Amino acid sequence: MKKYTHAWLAMMAMKRIEKAKIPERQKDDAKALITWFKNYRDFVISGSWYPDSVFKDMSTSHIVKYRPDDGEATPSFRIMPPTLQLYQYGLRSDLYGKPFFLEKKHNLCDRCESFTESLIDSFKILTMENEGSPIVPSNNHIAMRFFILSHYIADCHMPLHCDARSFANDNDVHAFIEEIWDKQVQNSYYVDDDNNRFFYDPEGYPLKQPEMSELMEYVEDELEKREFVWDWGRGCNNTWDYMSGISQYSYLMAYRLIPADHVPSDITRQLYRESDAFKEHFFEYSKVIFADAVESIAKVWLHAWVRYRDWFRGTELAYYKAQESAADKDLKKANKIINDYPSGKETQSAKVMTAKEAVKAKQAAYDSAIASGKNADKASEALGKARTRLTELTEKLAALEAEYKEAVSSLENLKALLVAAKVQVKRKQAEIKKYEDKNSGI
Ligand SMILES: [Zn+2]
């Protein structure tokens, strides 16, 4: 697909997340994603075109190629959400259920998966790092990566990206198809060439020209109308699985777009334009491809965002729980000091009394030694030790009393802190209760 097609598909995905009826579980998050996105949409053309203009990884990461195989292998076609038209067309395809061969050297699905994960990671880093941290990613950067991801997802819906037949001869039917699409986008919306972005309508989406192509009208209409299915499909658990399923049905669509009776090396633009496949079905199939591409981009984006938001909610709750547990510990400690004080004081006072007696006795022994003119060195040493011991024990007793007074005076405050921490935890738990639906399929 070409530059404006990619950018437009990304904008339509954003619009779908805003306009479609999103399931209750993800509704708030979808709203928050759109609010976030609206600040960064100006990068949509450069971002969604970055893989072609800068990365140039077309020969490995923009494709995943299948061909029919006459071997014995049992084909395993994925079960996709029923609202996907590519899937519905695929189920009725001649090649559905027949063995296929998948070339191993391409990694479009891996690219989509790794981009999705890195988006989530970037948001986590953005959340955890302090403002001004040298390693913090900017929102602009993350938005760029959303648009870059949309490119790979969209490419998977271009049937010829999933078809091992090569149409890249001098006539290049692949480019011919993509040129038709891109021209239609450019003729349906106002593009701000000077700033490499779309002109926007009051809602912030590409501004429509008075005479739009039927294809674009269809997609605009469909993105509001089509039911938004949150699940990836049966047996699909993540971006990789889902994209792998898309690539299978995109491969089946390739054989509708250019049926098997065409010889790939012979087909010219002229021949293709005059073929029944083109004349009768090209725009019908284009609608399927575009509407589903918008659907898939919206789905992968929203899943990534919701996973980040779930992590964020979990992190917040863990923080409040840690506060509660620290407050509980402080209160228990103060209570223990207060409870232990009477017996501690008694023990400690008795020790002081004994030490006082000892000092008295040592003092008497010393005095007597001096009076009798004997060597008083040992008695002096014993008296010194007894005095030191008395000082130590007296200080300990004073410390015990100070600790007790401190505990008594802080008790009410510590109780209040614990109550406040408990309230915070309860409030957070209530807030995220609706996100704890185990059947949400995230
Ligand atoms: Zn591409």
PDB file of N, CA and C in Angstrom, residues 98-153:
ATOM      1  N   LYS A  98      -7.789 -26.318   1.985  1.00  0.00           N
ATOM      2  CA  LYS A  98      -6.801 -27.081   1.191  1.00  0.00           C
ATOM      3  C   LYS A  98      -5.398 -26.798   1.736  1.00  0.00           C
ATOM      4  N   PRO A  99      -4.480 -27.767   1.593  1.00  0.00           N
ATOM      5  CA  PRO A  99      -3.119 -27.563   2.106  1.00  0.00           C
ATOM      6  C   PRO A  99      -2.443 -26.335   1.488  1.00  0.00           C
ATOM      7  N   PHE A 100      -1.640 -25.682   2.267  1.00  0.00           N
ATOM      8  CA  PHE A 100      -0.852 -24.550   1.749  1.00  0.00           C
ATOM      9  C   PHE A 100       0.577 -24.672   2.240  1.00  0.00           C
ATOM     10  N   PHE A 101       1.453 -23.971   1.536  1.00  0.00           N
ATOM     11  CA  PHE A 101       2.852 -23.924   1.946  1.00  0.00           C
ATOM     12  C   PHE A 101       3.154 -22.500   2.368  1.00  0.00           C
ATOM     13  N   LEU A 102       3.772 -22.367   3.535  1.00  0.00           N
ATOM     14  CA  LEU A 102       4.097 -21.033   4.049  1.00  0.00           C
ATOM     15  C   LEU A 102       5.615 -20.842   3.986  1.00  0.00           C
ATOM     16  N   GLU A 103       6.037 -19.839   3.237  1.00  0.00           N
ATOM     17  CA  GLU A 103       7.484 -19.570   3.152  1.00  0.00           C
ATOM     18  C   GLU A 103       7.984 -19.084   4.503  1.00  0.00           C
ATOM     19  N   LYS A 104       9.170 -19.553   4.877  1.00  0.00           N
ATOM     20  CA  LYS A 104       9.627 -19.319   6.252  1.00  0.00           C
ATOM     21  C   LYS A 104      10.419 -18.019   6.436  1.00  0.00           C
ATOM     22  N   LYS A 105      10.795 -17.384   5.343  1.00  0.00           N
ATOM     23  CA  LYS A 105      11.767 -16.283   5.488  1.00  0.00           C
ATOM     24  C   LYS A 105      11.144 -14.917   5.798  1.00  0.00           C
ATOM     25  N   HIS A 106       9.828 -14.847   5.911  1.00  0.00           N
ATOM     26  CA  HIS A 106       9.197 -13.539   6.135  1.00  0.00           C
ATOM     27  C   HIS A 106       8.628 -13.430   7.539  1.00  0.00           C
ATOM     28  N   ASN A 107       8.613 -12.220   8.062  1.00  0.00           N
ATOM     29  CA  ASN A 107       8.256 -12.117   9.483  1.00  0.00           C
ATOM     30  C   ASN A 107       7.283 -10.991   9.806  1.00  0.00           C
ATOM     31  N   LEU A 108       6.326 -10.753   8.938  1.00  0.00           N
ATOM     32  CA  LEU A 108       5.361  -9.685   9.193  1.00  0.00           C
ATOM     33  C   LEU A 108       4.653  -9.839  10.550  1.00  0.00           C
ATOM     34  N   CYS A 109       4.244 -11.064  10.868  1.00  0.00           N
ATOM     35  CA  CYS A 109       3.493 -11.269  12.120  1.00  0.00           C
ATOM     36  C   CYS A 109       4.383 -10.997  13.336  1.00  0.00           C
ATOM     37  N   ASP A 110       5.643 -11.402  13.234  1.00  0.00           N
ATOM     38  CA  ASP A 110       6.577 -11.157  14.340  1.00  0.00           C
ATOM     39  C   ASP A 110       6.786  -9.648  14.530  1.00  0.00           C
ATOM     40  N   ARG A 111       6.863  -8.954  13.405  1.00  0.00           N
ATOM     41  CA  ARG A 111       7.056  -7.502  13.445  1.00  0.00           C
ATOM     42  C   ARG A 111       5.891  -6.843  14.193  1.00  0.00           C
ATOM     43  N   CYS A 112       4.677  -7.273  13.844  1.00  0.00           N
ATOM     44  CA  CYS A 112       3.489  -6.699  14.503  1.00  0.00           C
ATOM     45  C   CYS A 112       3.504  -7.011  15.995  1.00  0.00           C
ATOM     46  N   GLU A 113       3.850  -8.247  16.322  1.00  0.00           N
ATOM     47  CA  GLU A 113       3.872  -8.653  17.734  1.00  0.00           C
ATOM     48  C   GLU A 113       4.909  -7.839  18.511  1.00  0.00           C
ATOM     49  N   SER A 114       6.106  -7.711  17.949  1.00  0.00           N
ATOM     50  CA  SER A 114       7.165  -7.026  18.703  1.00  0.00           C
ATOM     51  C   SER A 114       6.863  -5.540  18.830  1.00  0.00           C
ATOM     52  N   PHE A 115       6.263  -4.954  17.799  1.00  0.00           N
ATOM     53  CA  PHE A 115       5.891  -3.529  17.904  1.00  0.00           C
ATOM     54  C   PHE A 115       4.837  -3.328  18.990  1.00  0.00           C
ATOM     55  N   THR A 116       3.876  -4.239  19.035  1.00  0.00           N
ATOM     56  CA  THR A 116       2.822  -4.136  20.048  1.00  0.00           C
ATOM     57  C   THR A 116       3.432  -4.175  21.450  1.00  0.00           C
ATOM     58  N   GLU A 117       4.318  -5.154  21.662  1.00  0.00           N
ATOM     59  CA  GLU A 117       4.925  -5.285  22.994  1.00  0.00           C
ATOM     60  C   GLU A 117       5.754  -4.055  23.335  1.00  0.00           C
ATOM     61  N   SER A 118       6.473  -3.526  22.341  1.00  0.00           N
ATOM     62  CA  SER A 118       7.346  -2.388  22.652  1.00  0.00           C
ATOM     63  C   SER A 118       6.520  -1.135  22.935  1.00  0.00           C
ATOM     64  N   LEU A 119       5.319  -1.046  22.353  1.00  0.00           N
ATOM     65  CA  LEU A 119       4.431   0.081  22.679  1.00  0.00           C
ATOM     66  C   LEU A 119       4.048   0.031  24.151  1.00  0.00           C
ATOM     67  N   ILE A 120       3.667  -1.157  24.593  1.00  0.00           N
ATOM     68  CA  ILE A 120       3.246  -1.327  25.994  1.00  0.00           C
ATOM     69  C   ILE A 120       4.422  -1.009  26.915  1.00  0.00           C
ATOM     70  N   ASP A 121       5.591  -1.535  26.551  1.00  0.00           N
ATOM     71  CA  ASP A 121       6.792  -1.279  27.374  1.00  0.00           C
ATOM     72  C   ASP A 121       7.092   0.220  27.437  1.00  0.00           C
ATOM     73  N   SER A 122       6.955   0.891  26.304  1.00  0.00           N
ATOM     74  CA  SER A 122       7.268   2.335  26.273  1.00  0.00           C
ATOM     75  C   SER A 122       6.345   3.106  27.214  1.00  0.00           C
ATOM     76  N   PHE A 123       5.074   2.751  27.204  1.00  0.00           N
ATOM     77  CA  PHE A 123       4.141   3.422  28.122  1.00  0.00           C
ATOM     78  C   PHE A 123       4.529   3.151  29.579  1.00  0.00           C
ATOM     79  N   LYS A 124       4.976   1.932  29.848  1.00  0.00           N
ATOM     80  CA  LYS A 124       5.369   1.607  31.231  1.00  0.00           C
ATOM     81  C   LYS A 124       6.581   2.449  31.634  1.00  0.00           C
ATOM     82  N   ILE A 125       7.528   2.574  30.726  1.00  0.00           N
ATOM     83  CA  ILE A 125       8.731   3.377  31.040  1.00  0.00           C
ATOM     84  C   ILE A 125       8.316   4.830  31.246  1.00  0.00           C
ATOM     85  N   LEU A 126       7.443   5.304  30.367  1.00  0.00           N
ATOM     86  CA  LEU A 126       6.962   6.690  30.471  1.00  0.00           C
ATOM     87  C   LEU A 126       6.301   6.932  31.836  1.00  0.00           C
ATOM     88  N   THR A 127       5.579   5.931  32.317  1.00  0.00           N
ATOM     89  CA  THR A 127       4.885   6.064  33.605  1.00  0.00           C
ATOM     90  C   THR A 127       5.865   6.047  34.782  1.00  0.00           C
ATOM     91  N   MET A 128       6.851   5.174  34.714  1.00  0.00           N
ATOM     92  CA  MET A 128       7.724   4.961  35.869  1.00  0.00           C
ATOM     93  C   MET A 128       8.841   5.995  35.988  1.00  0.00           C
ATOM     94  N   GLU A 129       9.283   6.529  34.862  1.00  0.00           N
ATOM     95  CA  GLU A 129      10.411   7.460  34.910  1.00  0.00           C
ATOM     96  C   GLU A 129       9.942   8.858  35.318  1.00  0.00           C
ATOM     97  N   ASN A 130      10.797   9.554  36.058  1.00  0.00           N
ATOM     98  CA  ASN A 130      10.477  10.932  36.417  1.00  0.00           C
ATOM     99  C   ASN A 130      10.603  11.822  35.195  1.00  0.00           C
ATOM    100  N   GLU A 131       9.870  12.919  35.241  1.00  0.00           N
ATOM    101  CA  GLU A 131       9.944  13.882  34.132  1.00  0.00           C
ATOM    102  C   GLU A 131      11.397  14.352  33.989  1.00  0.00           C
ATOM    103  N   GLY A 132      11.860  14.421  32.768  1.00  0.00           N
ATOM    104  CA  GLY A 132      13.231  14.885  32.552  1.00  0.00           C
ATOM    105  C   GLY A 132      14.257  13.765  32.583  1.00  0.00           C
ATOM    106  N   SER A 133      13.811  12.549  32.921  1.00  0.00           N
ATOM    107  CA  SER A 133      14.747  11.415  32.911  1.00  0.00           C
ATOM    108  C   SER A 133      15.291  11.238  31.491  1.00  0.00           C
ATOM    109  N   PRO A 134      16.585  10.986  31.356  1.00  0.00           N
ATOM    110  CA  PRO A 134      17.159  10.876  30.008  1.00  0.00           C
ATOM    111  C   PRO A 134      16.654   9.672  29.220  1.00  0.00           C
ATOM    112  N   ILE A 135      16.073   8.693  29.906  1.00  0.00           N
ATOM    113  CA  ILE A 135      15.631   7.503  29.162  1.00  0.00           C
ATOM    114  C   ILE A 135      14.125   7.481  28.905  1.00  0.00           C
ATOM    115  N   VAL A 136      13.437   8.535  29.281  1.00  0.00           N
ATOM    116  CA  VAL A 136      11.975   8.504  29.124  1.00  0.00           C
ATOM    117  C   VAL A 136      11.587   8.724  27.651  1.00  0.00           C
ATOM    118  N   PRO A 137      10.700   7.863  27.114  1.00  0.00           N
ATOM    119  CA  PRO A 137      10.258   8.075  25.733  1.00  0.00           C
ATOM    120  C   PRO A 137       9.204   9.188  25.691  1.00  0.00           C
ATOM    121  N   SER A 138       9.155   9.939  24.620  1.00  0.00           N
ATOM    122  CA  SER A 138       8.144  11.001  24.554  1.00  0.00           C
ATOM    123  C   SER A 138       6.841  10.438  23.993  1.00  0.00           C
ATOM    124  N   ASN A 139       5.757  11.121  24.284  1.00  0.00           N
ATOM    125  CA  ASN A 139       4.462  10.716  23.720  1.00  0.00           C
ATOM    126  C   ASN A 139       4.497  10.775  22.196  1.00  0.00           C
ATOM    127  N   ASN A 140       5.179  11.770  21.664  1.00  0.00           N
ATOM    128  CA  ASN A 140       5.309  11.874  20.203  1.00  0.00           C
ATOM    129  C   ASN A 140       5.945  10.611  19.628  1.00  0.00           C
ATOM    130  N   HIS A 141       6.975  10.163  20.316  1.00  0.00           N
ATOM    131  CA  HIS A 141       7.692   8.974  19.839  1.00  0.00           C
ATOM    132  C   HIS A 141       6.779   7.747  19.873  1.00  0.00           C
ATOM    133  N   ILE A 142       6.030   7.616  20.956  1.00  0.00           N
ATOM    134  CA  ILE A 142       5.140   6.448  21.061  1.00  0.00           C
ATOM    135  C   ILE A 142       4.052   6.516  19.990  1.00  0.00           C
ATOM    136  N   ALA A 143       3.505   7.718  19.762  1.00  0.00           N
ATOM    137  CA  ALA A 143       2.467   7.867  18.724  1.00  0.00           C
ATOM    138  C   ALA A 143       3.039   7.459  17.363  1.00  0.00           C
ATOM    139  N   MET A 144       4.266   7.862  17.092  1.00  0.00           N
ATOM    140  CA  MET A 144       4.924   7.471  15.836  1.00  0.00           C
ATOM    141  C   MET A 144       4.932   5.954  15.700  1.00  0.00           C
ATOM    142  N   ARG A 145       5.232   5.299  16.815  1.00  0.00           N
ATOM    143  CA  ARG A 145       5.325   3.834  16.765  1.00  0.00           C
ATOM    144  C   ARG A 145       3.948   3.183  16.578  1.00  0.00           C
ATOM    145  N   PHE A 146       2.900   3.816  17.080  1.00  0.00           N
ATOM    146  CA  PHE A 146       1.536   3.331  16.789  1.00  0.00           C
ATOM    147  C   PHE A 146       1.308   3.374  15.268  1.00  0.00           C
ATOM    148  N   PHE A 147       1.710   4.492  14.655  1.00  0.00           N
ATOM    149  CA  PHE A 147       1.468   4.636  13.217  1.00  0.00           C
ATOM    150  C   PHE A 147       2.346   3.680  12.410  1.00  0.00           C
ATOM    151  N   ILE A 148       3.572   3.475  12.879  1.00  0.00           N
ATOM    152  CA  ILE A 148       4.456   2.524  12.193  1.00  0.00           C
ATOM    153  C   ILE A 148       3.826   1.126  12.253  1.00  0.00           C
ATOM    154  N   LEU A 149       3.329   0.759  13.442  1.00  0.00           N
ATOM    155  CA  LEU A 149       2.676  -0.549  13.595  1.00  0.00           C
ATOM    156  C   LEU A 149       1.500  -0.677  12.637  1.00  0.00           C
ATOM    157  N   SER A 150       0.757   0.412  12.464  1.00  0.00           N
ATOM    158  CA  SER A 150      -0.417   0.348  11.572  1.00  0.00           C
ATOM    159  C   SER A 150      -0.004  -0.018  10.148  1.00  0.00           C
ATOM    160  N   HIS A 151       1.193   0.388   9.757  1.00  0.00           N
ATOM    161  CA  HIS A 151       1.667   0.076   8.407  1.00  0.00           C
ATOM    162  C   HIS A 151       1.767  -1.442   8.205  1.00  0.00           C
ATOM    163  N   TYR A 152       2.397  -2.109   9.160  1.00  0.00           N
ATOM    164  CA  TYR A 152       2.592  -3.558   9.016  1.00  0.00           C
ATOM    165  C   TYR A 152       1.256  -4.295   9.067  1.00  0.00           C
ATOM    166  N   ILE A 153       0.367  -3.825   9.943  1.00  0.00           N
ATOM    167  CA  ILE A 153      -0.956  -4.477  10.032  1.00  0.00           C
ATOM    168  C   ILE A 153      -1.692  -4.306   8.704  1.00  0.00           C
TER     169      ILE A 153
END
